[in-house]
Amino acid sequence: MSSCKTLIRTSLSSVDSKVNSFSAIQFLPSLSLRPTKQGLSYPFVRTRNYGTVQAAISVETSDSNTTNTFSLTEQHNDDETDSSSSKDTVEKLLTNKDDLTQLMKMERRPMALSGRGGGTRRWFPYLDKFKCGEVWLNSSEVVEAVGPYLMAERKDRFVNVVKNRSYSVCLVVEGLSDFGNVSAAFRSADALGVQSVHVVSCDSSKRYRENRHVSMGAEKWLDIELWDSPKECFEVLRSRGYRIATTHVGMDAVSIHDMDWSYPTAIVVGNESRGISDEALELSDLHCSIPMKGMVDSFNVSVAAGILMHHAVCDRASRLGCHGDLTSEEKQILLAEFLLRHSKSSVSIAHEFAKKAANLHLPRM
């Protein structure tokens, strides 16, 4: 019996030590010790327990002063938490273009300068500029400003994600009536390294089912563009060098296995019940289909989108060696974009950096 008690005490202490190892401290950068009856205490110190030792740092800047408060949040839950807030759902993003504009931080290339691509030329949307009031920062300066406030693991993850990103394949969802499907498609796009997604809403009178947890925060890391019609969307995509491939079951449909996905391609999936609209089918460059062997002749739209993007990525890797194809400069710019999107405080930090840099270059009296 005594040996059993010893074993139980040992197990409990081992569990307790593990729990303590997952605790993170929220603190102010400049701490002063306060005397108490028990000894010295640290002001403004709070502890939180986490399920993992990996964490991401977000920096909240107080409006009342310039002191930065650092807080640790769980790395595997921080994006999901953001997407779960009532102000940051897929539905709100897709019904308010202003929110999408605010989501993207680096200066975007003007529509008129998109130009028409050709062959395997790939389009990239961002300029190497971030506006901070009257001052502009380039991507290197943004990384220099915000990078030190992230844990190394988090920053490494951003670098790896950017390395595997591409704009050579983009996803277009047309007329979907369920935000759950839109969110699932977004999640697959992010997971597969497809950075650009487009939403064509043909029936604005329909209200979509709310499902804010499906995307797992993927919408925060994608470039999302909204369009009123297939014609408007396709014209812009063609000006960027994409061919338009609509999913369709018909005699003229090409199997996705017979397509060369190294060519910049916009994959279009349609409404859950009606499929691709007649207008989109007529305006597209080709129709493609996923070979099916069962009695049912269709996939759920979000599943179809996932299969198409996965096959495109695998085909590109087979032909080109990898899916990600950004240049070194483009990777740097997209990394800066991700750092600025990481938290609201990232933008504040960049603005503070720009102010200090501007002051250093002011002429002395």
mmCIF file of C-alpha atoms in Angstrom:
data_model
loop_
_atom_site.group_PDB
_atom_site.id
_atom_site.type_symbol
_atom_site.label_atom_id
_atom_site.label_comp_id
_atom_site.label_asym_id
_atom_site.label_seq_id
_atom_site.Cartn_x
_atom_site.Cartn_y
_atom_site.Cartn_z
ATOM 1 C CA MET A 1 0.000 0.000 0.000
ATOM 2 C CA SER A 2 2.799 2.414 0.860
ATOM 3 C CA SER A 3 4.473 1.670 -2.438
ATOM 4 C CA CYS A 4 1.177 2.460 -4.214
ATOM 5 C CA LYS A 5 0.933 5.812 -2.385
ATOM 6 C CA THR A 6 4.497 6.628 -3.386
ATOM 7 C CA LEU A 7 3.706 5.798 -7.010
ATOM 8 C CA ILE A 8 0.608 8.005 -6.946
ATOM 9 C CA ARG A 9 2.510 10.940 -5.398
ATOM 10 C CA THR A 10 5.256 10.569 -8.007
ATOM 11 C CA SER A 11 2.727 10.496 -10.855
ATOM 12 C CA LEU A 12 0.914 13.559 -9.528
ATOM 13 C CA SER A 13 4.140 15.538 -9.187
ATOM 14 C CA SER A 14 5.129 14.579 -12.717
ATOM 15 C CA VAL A 15 1.742 15.775 -14.024
ATOM 16 C CA ASP A 16 2.029 18.980 -11.989
ATOM 17 C CA SER A 17 5.492 19.714 -13.400
ATOM 18 C CA LYS A 18 4.205 19.195 -16.940
ATOM 19 C CA VAL A 19 1.274 21.535 -16.337
ATOM 20 C CA ASN A 20 3.636 24.153 -14.934
ATOM 21 C CA SER A 21 5.885 23.797 -17.970
ATOM 22 C CA PHE A 22 2.944 24.819 -20.169
ATOM 23 C CA SER A 23 2.325 28.027 -18.259
ATOM 24 C CA ALA A 24 3.072 31.288 -20.011
ATOM 25 C CA ILE A 25 3.536 34.690 -18.426
ATOM 26 C CA GLN A 26 2.093 37.959 -19.618
ATOM 27 C CA PHE A 27 4.366 40.806 -18.602
ATOM 28 C CA LEU A 28 5.510 44.343 -19.220
ATOM 29 C CA PRO A 29 9.012 44.709 -20.644
ATOM 30 C CA SER A 30 10.220 46.897 -17.769
ATOM 31 C CA LEU A 31 9.484 45.265 -14.412
ATOM 32 C CA SER A 32 10.193 46.678 -10.976
ATOM 33 C CA LEU A 33 10.148 44.425 -7.935
ATOM 34 C CA ARG A 34 7.702 45.201 -5.121
ATOM 35 C CA PRO A 35 8.440 44.246 -1.515
ATOM 36 C CA THR A 36 5.793 42.113 0.220
ATOM 37 C CA LYS A 37 5.623 40.158 3.467
ATOM 38 C CA GLN A 38 6.445 37.012 1.543
ATOM 39 C CA GLY A 39 9.342 38.635 -0.360
ATOM 40 C CA LEU A 40 9.620 40.299 -3.759
ATOM 41 C CA SER A 41 6.731 40.215 -6.241
ATOM 42 C CA TYR A 42 6.469 41.140 -9.913
ATOM 43 C CA PRO A 43 3.830 43.721 -10.884
ATOM 44 C CA PHE A 44 1.423 43.140 -13.775
ATOM 45 C CA VAL A 45 2.312 39.457 -13.973
ATOM 46 C CA ARG A 46 -0.410 37.000 -14.859
ATOM 47 C CA THR A 47 -0.056 33.344 -15.728
ATOM 48 C CA ARG A 48 -2.049 31.296 -18.191
ATOM 49 C CA ASN A 49 -1.937 27.570 -18.845
ATOM 50 C CA TYR A 50 -1.509 26.311 -22.410
ATOM 51 C CA GLY A 51 -1.843 22.972 -24.096
ATOM 52 C CA THR A 52 1.474 23.326 -25.902
ATOM 53 C CA VAL A 53 4.803 24.957 -25.281
ATOM 54 C CA GLN A 54 4.822 26.425 -28.802
ATOM 55 C CA ALA A 55 3.405 29.933 -28.725
ATOM 56 C CA ALA A 56 3.105 33.008 -30.855
ATOM 57 C CA ILE A 57 3.748 36.504 -29.581
ATOM 58 C CA SER A 58 1.268 39.243 -30.227
ATOM 59 C CA VAL A 59 2.099 42.745 -29.166
ATOM 60 C CA GLU A 60 -0.648 45.048 -27.984
ATOM 61 C CA THR A 61 0.246 48.722 -27.987
ATOM 62 C CA SER A 62 -1.586 50.894 -25.489
ATOM 63 C CA ASP A 63 -3.312 53.973 -26.919
ATOM 64 C CA SER A 64 -2.549 55.950 -23.778
ATOM 65 C CA ASN A 65 1.213 55.529 -23.938
ATOM 66 C CA THR A 66 3.934 53.960 -26.030
ATOM 67 C CA THR A 67 4.663 51.054 -23.686
ATOM 68 C CA ASN A 68 4.246 47.687 -25.402
ATOM 69 C CA THR A 69 2.481 44.876 -23.543
ATOM 70 C CA PHE A 70 3.567 41.420 -24.631
ATOM 71 C CA SER A 71 1.205 38.478 -24.382
ATOM 72 C CA LEU A 72 1.717 34.843 -25.258
ATOM 73 C CA THR A 73 -1.038 32.988 -27.076
ATOM 74 C CA GLU A 74 -1.245 29.371 -28.157
ATOM 75 C CA GLN A 75 0.288 28.917 -31.572
ATOM 76 C CA HIS A 76 -2.171 26.259 -32.671
ATOM 77 C CA ASN A 77 -5.224 28.215 -31.547
ATOM 78 C CA ASP A 78 -4.472 31.881 -32.199
ATOM 79 C CA ASP A 79 -5.752 31.933 -35.771
ATOM 80 C CA GLU A 80 -8.847 29.955 -34.831
ATOM 81 C CA THR A 81 -9.556 32.367 -32.009
ATOM 82 C CA ASP A 82 -9.354 35.300 -34.383
ATOM 83 C CA SER A 83 -11.736 33.645 -36.827
ATOM 84 C CA SER A 84 -14.193 32.825 -34.045
ATOM 85 C CA SER A 85 -14.724 36.443 -33.029
ATOM 86 C CA SER A 86 -17.978 38.024 -34.120
ATOM 87 C CA LYS A 87 -16.102 40.696 -36.084
ATOM 88 C CA ASP A 88 -13.866 38.344 -38.088
ATOM 89 C CA THR A 89 -16.065 35.706 -39.735
ATOM 90 C CA VAL A 90 -16.027 34.601 -43.354
ATOM 91 C CA GLU A 91 -19.573 35.899 -43.759
ATOM 92 C CA LYS A 92 -18.638 39.409 -42.643
ATOM 93 C CA LEU A 93 -15.607 39.470 -44.930
ATOM 94 C CA LEU A 94 -17.582 38.348 -47.959
ATOM 95 C CA THR A 95 -20.400 40.847 -47.417
ATOM 96 C CA ASN A 96 -18.194 43.862 -46.762
ATOM 97 C CA LYS A 97 -15.514 44.818 -49.285
ATOM 98 C CA ASP A 98 -14.096 47.367 -46.849
ATOM 99 C CA ASP A 99 -13.154 44.561 -44.453
ATOM 100 C CA LEU A 100 -11.317 42.745 -47.248
ATOM 101 C CA THR A 101 -9.484 45.926 -48.183
ATOM 102 C CA GLN A 102 -8.395 46.380 -44.578
ATOM 103 C CA LEU A 103 -7.255 42.746 -44.381
ATOM 104 C CA MET A 104 -4.614 43.276 -47.074
ATOM 105 C CA LYS A 105 -1.789 45.476 -45.800
ATOM 106 C CA MET A 106 0.975 45.906 -48.391
ATOM 107 C CA GLU A 107 0.188 48.202 -51.310
ATOM 108 C CA ARG A 108 -1.523 46.301 -54.114
ATOM 109 C CA ARG A 109 -0.690 46.587 -57.781
ATOM 110 C CA PRO A 110 -3.208 48.848 -59.585
ATOM 111 C CA MET A 111 -5.686 46.989 -61.767
ATOM 112 C CA ALA A 112 -4.557 48.888 -64.863
ATOM 113 C CA LEU A 113 -0.989 47.661 -64.379
ATOM 114 C CA SER A 114 -1.922 43.992 -64.155
ATOM 115 C CA GLY A 115 -1.126 43.495 -67.818
ATOM 116 C CA ARG A 116 -1.865 40.373 -69.792
ATOM 117 C CA GLY A 117 0.261 37.382 -68.982
ATOM 118 C CA GLY A 118 1.189 34.662 -71.380
ATOM 119 C CA GLY A 119 2.623 31.149 -71.366
ATOM 120 C CA THR A 120 3.756 30.273 -67.850
ATOM 121 C CA ARG A 121 4.095 33.873 -66.706
ATOM 122 C CA ARG A 122 2.746 34.314 -63.184
ATOM 123 C CA TRP A 123 1.029 37.354 -61.735
ATOM 124 C CA PHE A 124 1.904 38.819 -58.292
ATOM 125 C CA PRO A 125 -0.427 41.371 -56.650
ATOM 126 C CA TYR A 126 1.738 43.320 -54.192
ATOM 127 C CA LEU A 127 4.135 46.221 -54.465
ATOM 128 C CA ASP A 128 7.099 46.490 -52.106
ATOM 129 C CA LYS A 129 5.430 49.312 -50.168
ATOM 130 C CA PHE A 130 3.494 49.686 -46.909
ATOM 131 C CA LYS A 131 2.005 53.085 -46.094
ATOM 132 C CA CYS A 132 2.544 54.403 -42.568
ATOM 133 C CA GLY A 133 0.933 57.831 -42.549
ATOM 134 C CA GLU A 134 3.212 59.996 -44.684
ATOM 135 C CA VAL A 135 6.011 57.417 -44.611
ATOM 136 C CA TRP A 136 6.448 54.289 -46.728
ATOM 137 C CA LEU A 137 8.164 51.135 -45.506
ATOM 138 C CA ASN A 138 9.459 48.408 -47.797
ATOM 139 C CA SER A 139 9.108 44.716 -46.984
ATOM 140 C CA SER A 140 12.586 44.463 -45.452
ATOM 141 C CA GLU A 141 11.791 47.298 -43.063
ATOM 142 C CA VAL A 142 8.448 45.711 -42.120
ATOM 143 C CA VAL A 143 10.222 42.435 -41.305
ATOM 144 C CA GLU A 144 12.852 44.359 -39.335
ATOM 145 C CA ALA A 145 10.138 46.169 -37.367
ATOM 146 C CA VAL A 146 7.690 43.338 -36.628
ATOM 147 C CA GLY A 147 9.918 40.246 -36.794
ATOM 148 C CA PRO A 148 11.566 40.657 -33.357
ATOM 149 C CA TYR A 149 8.147 40.503 -31.655
ATOM 150 C CA LEU A 150 7.427 36.980 -32.904
ATOM 151 C CA MET A 151 8.773 33.782 -31.440
ATOM 152 C CA ALA A 152 11.289 32.061 -33.703
ATOM 153 C CA GLU A 153 8.964 29.078 -34.249
ATOM 154 C CA ARG A 154 6.153 31.309 -35.454
ATOM 155 C CA LYS A 155 8.346 33.302 -37.796
ATOM 156 C CA ASP A 156 9.863 30.091 -39.199
ATOM 157 C CA ARG A 157 6.364 28.856 -39.912
ATOM 158 C CA PHE A 158 5.576 32.029 -41.854
ATOM 159 C CA VAL A 159 8.786 31.604 -43.867
ATOM 160 C CA ASN A 160 7.930 27.974 -44.711
ATOM 161 C CA VAL A 161 4.365 28.858 -45.698
ATOM 162 C CA VAL A 162 5.538 31.678 -47.981
ATOM 163 C CA LYS A 163 8.081 29.334 -49.568
ATOM 164 C CA ASN A 164 5.252 27.027 -50.669
ATOM 165 C CA ARG A 165 2.824 29.728 -51.828
ATOM 166 C CA SER A 166 1.912 30.369 -55.459
ATOM 167 C CA TYR A 167 -0.417 32.555 -57.528
ATOM 168 C CA SER A 168 -0.152 30.224 -60.534
ATOM 169 C CA VAL A 169 -3.359 28.496 -59.459
ATOM 170 C CA CYS A 170 -6.272 30.461 -58.059
ATOM 171 C CA LEU A 171 -9.722 29.376 -56.907
ATOM 172 C CA VAL A 172 -13.029 30.954 -57.957
ATOM 173 C CA VAL A 173 -16.252 30.054 -56.134
ATOM 174 C CA GLU A 174 -19.358 31.152 -57.993
ATOM 175 C CA GLY A 175 -22.807 31.625 -56.479
ATOM 176 C CA LEU A 176 -22.384 29.336 -53.464
ATOM 177 C CA SER A 177 -25.321 29.469 -51.060
ATOM 178 C CA ASP A 178 -23.602 28.036 -47.983
ATOM 179 C CA PHE A 179 -20.792 29.822 -46.171
ATOM 180 C CA GLY A 180 -19.776 26.468 -44.699
ATOM 181 C CA ASN A 181 -18.732 25.354 -48.186
ATOM 182 C CA VAL A 182 -16.975 28.656 -48.877
ATOM 183 C CA SER A 183 -15.095 28.359 -45.592
ATOM 184 C CA ALA A 184 -14.098 24.748 -46.310
ATOM 185 C CA ALA A 185 -12.806 25.736 -49.760
ATOM 186 C CA PHE A 186 -10.787 28.570 -48.208
ATOM 187 C CA ARG A 187 -9.286 26.170 -45.693
ATOM 188 C CA SER A 188 -8.214 23.764 -48.455
ATOM 189 C CA ALA A 189 -6.724 26.614 -50.490
ATOM 190 C CA ASP A 190 -4.598 27.776 -47.579
ATOM 191 C CA ALA A 191 -3.492 24.231 -46.718
ATOM 192 C CA LEU A 192 -2.419 23.569 -50.322
ATOM 193 C CA GLY A 193 -0.558 26.846 -50.868
ATOM 194 C CA VAL A 194 -3.126 28.515 -53.152
ATOM 195 C CA GLN A 195 -2.913 32.175 -52.130
ATOM 196 C CA SER A 196 -5.509 33.816 -54.378
ATOM 197 C CA VAL A 197 -9.253 33.084 -54.039
ATOM 198 C CA HIS A 198 -12.198 34.827 -55.688
ATOM 199 C CA VAL A 199 -15.875 34.895 -54.774
ATOM 200 C CA VAL A 200 -18.541 35.620 -57.410
ATOM 201 C CA SER A 201 -21.908 36.175 -55.762
ATOM 202 C CA CYS A 202 -24.797 35.745 -58.181
ATOM 203 C CA ASP A 203 -27.637 35.672 -55.634
ATOM 204 C CA SER A 204 -27.161 38.370 -53.017
ATOM 205 C CA SER A 205 -30.704 37.793 -51.691
ATOM 206 C CA LYS A 206 -29.704 34.444 -50.182
ATOM 207 C CA ARG A 207 -28.467 34.331 -46.629
ATOM 208 C CA TYR A 208 -25.680 31.855 -46.038
ATOM 209 C CA ARG A 209 -25.539 29.474 -43.136
ATOM 210 C CA GLU A 210 -23.156 30.758 -40.474
ATOM 211 C CA ASN A 211 -20.261 28.372 -39.836
ATOM 212 C CA ARG A 212 -17.368 30.356 -38.496
ATOM 213 C CA HIS A 213 -15.254 27.408 -37.309
ATOM 214 C CA VAL A 214 -15.003 25.558 -40.638
ATOM 215 C CA SER A 215 -12.289 27.764 -42.128
ATOM 216 C CA MET A 216 -10.060 27.582 -38.997
ATOM 217 C CA GLY A 217 -8.991 31.173 -39.698
ATOM 218 C CA ALA A 218 -7.709 30.413 -43.225
ATOM 219 C CA GLU A 219 -9.373 33.551 -44.588
ATOM 220 C CA LYS A 220 -6.907 35.648 -42.579
ATOM 221 C CA TRP A 221 -3.971 34.430 -44.700
ATOM 222 C CA LEU A 222 -5.540 34.446 -48.177
ATOM 223 C CA ASP A 223 -5.947 37.153 -50.803
ATOM 224 C CA ILE A 224 -9.729 37.286 -51.243
ATOM 225 C CA GLU A 225 -11.407 39.276 -54.010
ATOM 226 C CA LEU A 226 -15.153 39.785 -54.505
ATOM 227 C CA TRP A 227 -16.893 40.100 -57.872
ATOM 228 C CA ASP A 228 -20.449 40.885 -58.930
ATOM 229 C CA SER A 229 -20.473 38.739 -62.064
ATOM 230 C CA PRO A 230 -18.471 35.997 -63.816
ATOM 231 C CA LYS A 231 -17.804 38.384 -66.730
ATOM 232 C CA GLU A 232 -16.155 40.979 -64.479
ATOM 233 C CA CYS A 233 -14.122 38.341 -62.625
ATOM 234 C CA PHE A 234 -12.963 36.443 -65.726
ATOM 235 C CA GLU A 235 -11.916 39.598 -67.596
ATOM 236 C CA VAL A 236 -9.606 40.616 -64.761
ATOM 237 C CA LEU A 237 -8.215 37.103 -64.335
ATOM 238 C CA ARG A 238 -7.462 36.882 -68.052
ATOM 239 C CA SER A 239 -5.671 40.235 -67.881
ATOM 240 C CA ARG A 240 -3.477 38.633 -65.221
ATOM 241 C CA GLY A 241 -2.608 35.731 -67.500
ATOM 242 C CA TYR A 242 -4.962 33.015 -66.207
ATOM 243 C CA ARG A 243 -6.899 30.566 -68.326
ATOM 244 C CA ILE A 244 -10.398 29.958 -66.924
ATOM 245 C CA ALA A 245 -11.270 26.297 -66.226
ATOM 246 C CA THR A 246 -14.856 25.681 -65.112
ATOM 247 C CA THR A 247 -15.828 22.369 -63.555
ATOM 248 C CA HIS A 248 -18.502 20.703 -65.662
ATOM 249 C CA VAL A 249 -19.743 17.206 -66.446
ATOM 250 C CA GLY A 250 -20.199 17.180 -70.219
ATOM 251 C CA MET A 251 -18.982 15.666 -73.458
ATOM 252 C CA ASP A 252 -16.500 18.509 -74.015
ATOM 253 C CA ALA A 253 -15.028 18.338 -70.505
ATOM 254 C CA VAL A 254 -11.319 17.568 -70.187
ATOM 255 C CA SER A 255 -10.177 15.249 -67.408
ATOM 256 C CA ILE A 256 -8.098 17.066 -64.809
ATOM 257 C CA HIS A 257 -5.485 14.325 -65.334
ATOM 258 C CA ASP A 258 -4.991 15.459 -68.949
ATOM 259 C CA MET A 259 -4.350 19.114 -68.107
ATOM 260 C CA ASP A 260 -0.998 20.856 -67.795
ATOM 261 C CA TRP A 261 -1.292 22.689 -64.472
ATOM 262 C CA SER A 262 2.022 24.505 -64.884
ATOM 263 C CA TYR A 263 0.033 27.010 -66.960
ATOM 264 C CA PRO A 264 -1.574 29.746 -64.749
ATOM 265 C CA THR A 265 -5.117 28.492 -64.189
ATOM 266 C CA ALA A 266 -8.217 29.768 -62.421
ATOM 267 C CA ILE A 267 -10.312 26.854 -61.128
ATOM 268 C CA VAL A 268 -14.035 27.697 -61.022
ATOM 269 C CA VAL A 269 -16.536 25.740 -58.927
ATOM 270 C CA GLY A 270 -20.257 26.523 -58.857
ATOM 271 C CA ASN A 271 -23.453 26.491 -56.836
ATOM 272 C CA GLU A 272 -24.219 23.471 -54.652
ATOM 273 C CA SER A 273 -27.359 22.503 -56.586
ATOM 274 C CA ARG A 274 -27.162 24.288 -59.970
ATOM 275 C CA GLY A 275 -23.441 24.010 -60.538
ATOM 276 C CA ILE A 276 -21.622 26.503 -62.782
ATOM 277 C CA SER A 277 -23.877 29.164 -64.308
ATOM 278 C CA ASP A 278 -24.484 29.190 -68.072
ATOM 279 C CA GLU A 279 -22.742 32.574 -68.271
ATOM 280 C CA ALA A 280 -19.597 31.245 -66.605
ATOM 281 C CA LEU A 281 -19.569 28.116 -68.789
ATOM 282 C CA GLU A 282 -19.825 30.216 -71.939
ATOM 283 C CA LEU A 283 -17.117 32.674 -70.870
ATOM 284 C CA SER A 284 -14.596 30.050 -69.684
ATOM 285 C CA ASP A 285 -11.638 28.826 -71.740
ATOM 286 C CA LEU A 286 -12.223 25.149 -71.037
ATOM 287 C CA HIS A 287 -14.400 22.759 -69.070
ATOM 288 C CA CYS A 288 -12.778 20.187 -66.822
ATOM 289 C CA SER A 289 -14.057 17.250 -64.804
ATOM 290 C CA ILE A 290 -12.948 14.923 -62.034
ATOM 291 C CA PRO A 291 -13.245 11.263 -63.113
ATOM 292 C CA MET A 292 -15.785 9.448 -60.916
ATOM 293 C CA LYS A 293 -16.455 5.715 -60.630
ATOM 294 C CA GLY A 294 -19.561 5.612 -58.449
ATOM 295 C CA MET A 295 -23.315 5.824 -58.940
ATOM 296 C CA VAL A 296 -23.309 9.493 -57.892
ATOM 297 C CA ASP A 297 -21.990 11.827 -60.580
ATOM 298 C CA SER A 298 -20.917 14.766 -58.414
ATOM 299 C CA PHE A 299 -18.902 15.738 -55.339
ATOM 300 C CA ASN A 300 -19.793 18.205 -52.637
ATOM 301 C CA VAL A 301 -18.574 21.557 -53.982
ATOM 302 C CA SER A 302 -15.988 22.104 -51.241
ATOM 303 C CA VAL A 303 -14.709 18.541 -51.711
ATOM 304 C CA ALA A 304 -14.467 19.094 -55.470
ATOM 305 C CA ALA A 305 -12.534 22.324 -54.911
ATOM 306 C CA GLY A 306 -10.137 20.492 -52.591
ATOM 307 C CA ILE A 307 -9.589 17.654 -55.076
ATOM 308 C CA LEU A 308 -8.972 20.055 -57.960
ATOM 309 C CA MET A 309 -6.468 22.162 -56.043
ATOM 310 C CA HIS A 310 -4.701 19.100 -54.635
ATOM 311 C CA HIS A 311 -4.336 17.577 -58.110
ATOM 312 C CA ALA A 312 -3.113 20.910 -59.511
ATOM 313 C CA VAL A 313 -0.469 21.203 -56.790
ATOM 314 C CA CYS A 314 0.680 17.586 -57.276
ATOM 315 C CA ASP A 315 0.850 17.990 -61.061
ATOM 316 C CA ARG A 316 2.856 21.200 -60.718
ATOM 317 C CA ALA A 317 5.250 19.520 -58.281
ATOM 318 C CA SER A 318 5.686 16.639 -60.729
ATOM 319 C CA ARG A 319 6.389 18.931 -63.686
ATOM 320 C CA LEU A 320 8.262 21.768 -61.968
ATOM 321 C CA GLY A 321 9.722 20.159 -58.846
ATOM 322 C CA CYS A 322 7.540 22.208 -56.484
ATOM 323 C CA HIS A 323 4.292 24.156 -56.317
ATOM 324 C CA GLY A 324 5.654 27.313 -54.672
ATOM 325 C CA ASP A 325 7.176 29.569 -57.297
ATOM 326 C CA LEU A 326 7.586 33.040 -55.816
ATOM 327 C CA THR A 327 10.808 34.923 -56.451
ATOM 328 C CA SER A 328 13.007 35.940 -53.520
ATOM 329 C CA GLU A 329 11.626 39.478 -53.647
ATOM 330 C CA GLU A 330 8.019 38.234 -53.781
ATOM 331 C CA LYS A 331 8.604 35.914 -50.813
ATOM 332 C CA GLN A 332 9.959 38.843 -48.809
ATOM 333 C CA ILE A 333 6.924 40.972 -49.668
ATOM 334 C CA LEU A 334 4.438 38.199 -48.834
ATOM 335 C CA LEU A 335 6.290 37.511 -45.563
ATOM 336 C CA ALA A 336 5.896 41.199 -44.655
ATOM 337 C CA GLU A 337 2.188 40.932 -45.537
ATOM 338 C CA PHE A 338 1.758 37.943 -43.212
ATOM 339 C CA LEU A 339 3.622 39.662 -40.375
ATOM 340 C CA LEU A 340 1.333 42.678 -40.678
ATOM 341 C CA ARG A 341 -1.750 40.432 -40.671
ATOM 342 C CA HIS A 342 -0.519 38.480 -37.662
ATOM 343 C CA SER A 343 -2.156 40.816 -35.140
ATOM 344 C CA LYS A 344 -3.597 44.293 -34.902
ATOM 345 C CA SER A 345 -0.503 45.312 -32.955
ATOM 346 C CA SER A 346 1.772 44.440 -35.889
ATOM 347 C CA VAL A 347 0.514 47.456 -37.817
ATOM 348 C CA SER A 348 1.004 49.678 -34.743
ATOM 349 C CA ILE A 349 4.574 48.433 -34.379
ATOM 350 C CA ALA A 350 5.294 49.160 -38.054
ATOM 351 C CA HIS A 351 3.875 52.687 -37.684
ATOM 352 C CA GLU A 352 5.997 53.300 -34.585
ATOM 353 C CA PHE A 353 9.063 52.033 -36.451
ATOM 354 C CA ALA A 354 8.295 54.400 -39.338
ATOM 355 C CA LYS A 355 7.934 57.367 -36.964
ATOM 356 C CA LYS A 356 11.293 56.678 -35.346
ATOM 357 C CA ALA A 357 12.947 56.202 -38.725
ATOM 358 C CA ALA A 358 11.482 59.491 -39.968
ATOM 359 C CA ASN A 359 12.652 61.354 -36.845
ATOM 360 C CA LEU A 360 16.175 60.098 -37.332
ATOM 361 C CA HIS A 361 16.255 61.704 -40.772
ATOM 362 C CA LEU A 362 14.784 65.058 -39.734
ATOM 363 C CA PRO A 363 17.173 68.009 -40.262
ATOM 364 C CA ARG A 364 18.603 69.306 -37.009
ATOM 365 C CA MET A 365 17.981 72.942 -36.045
#
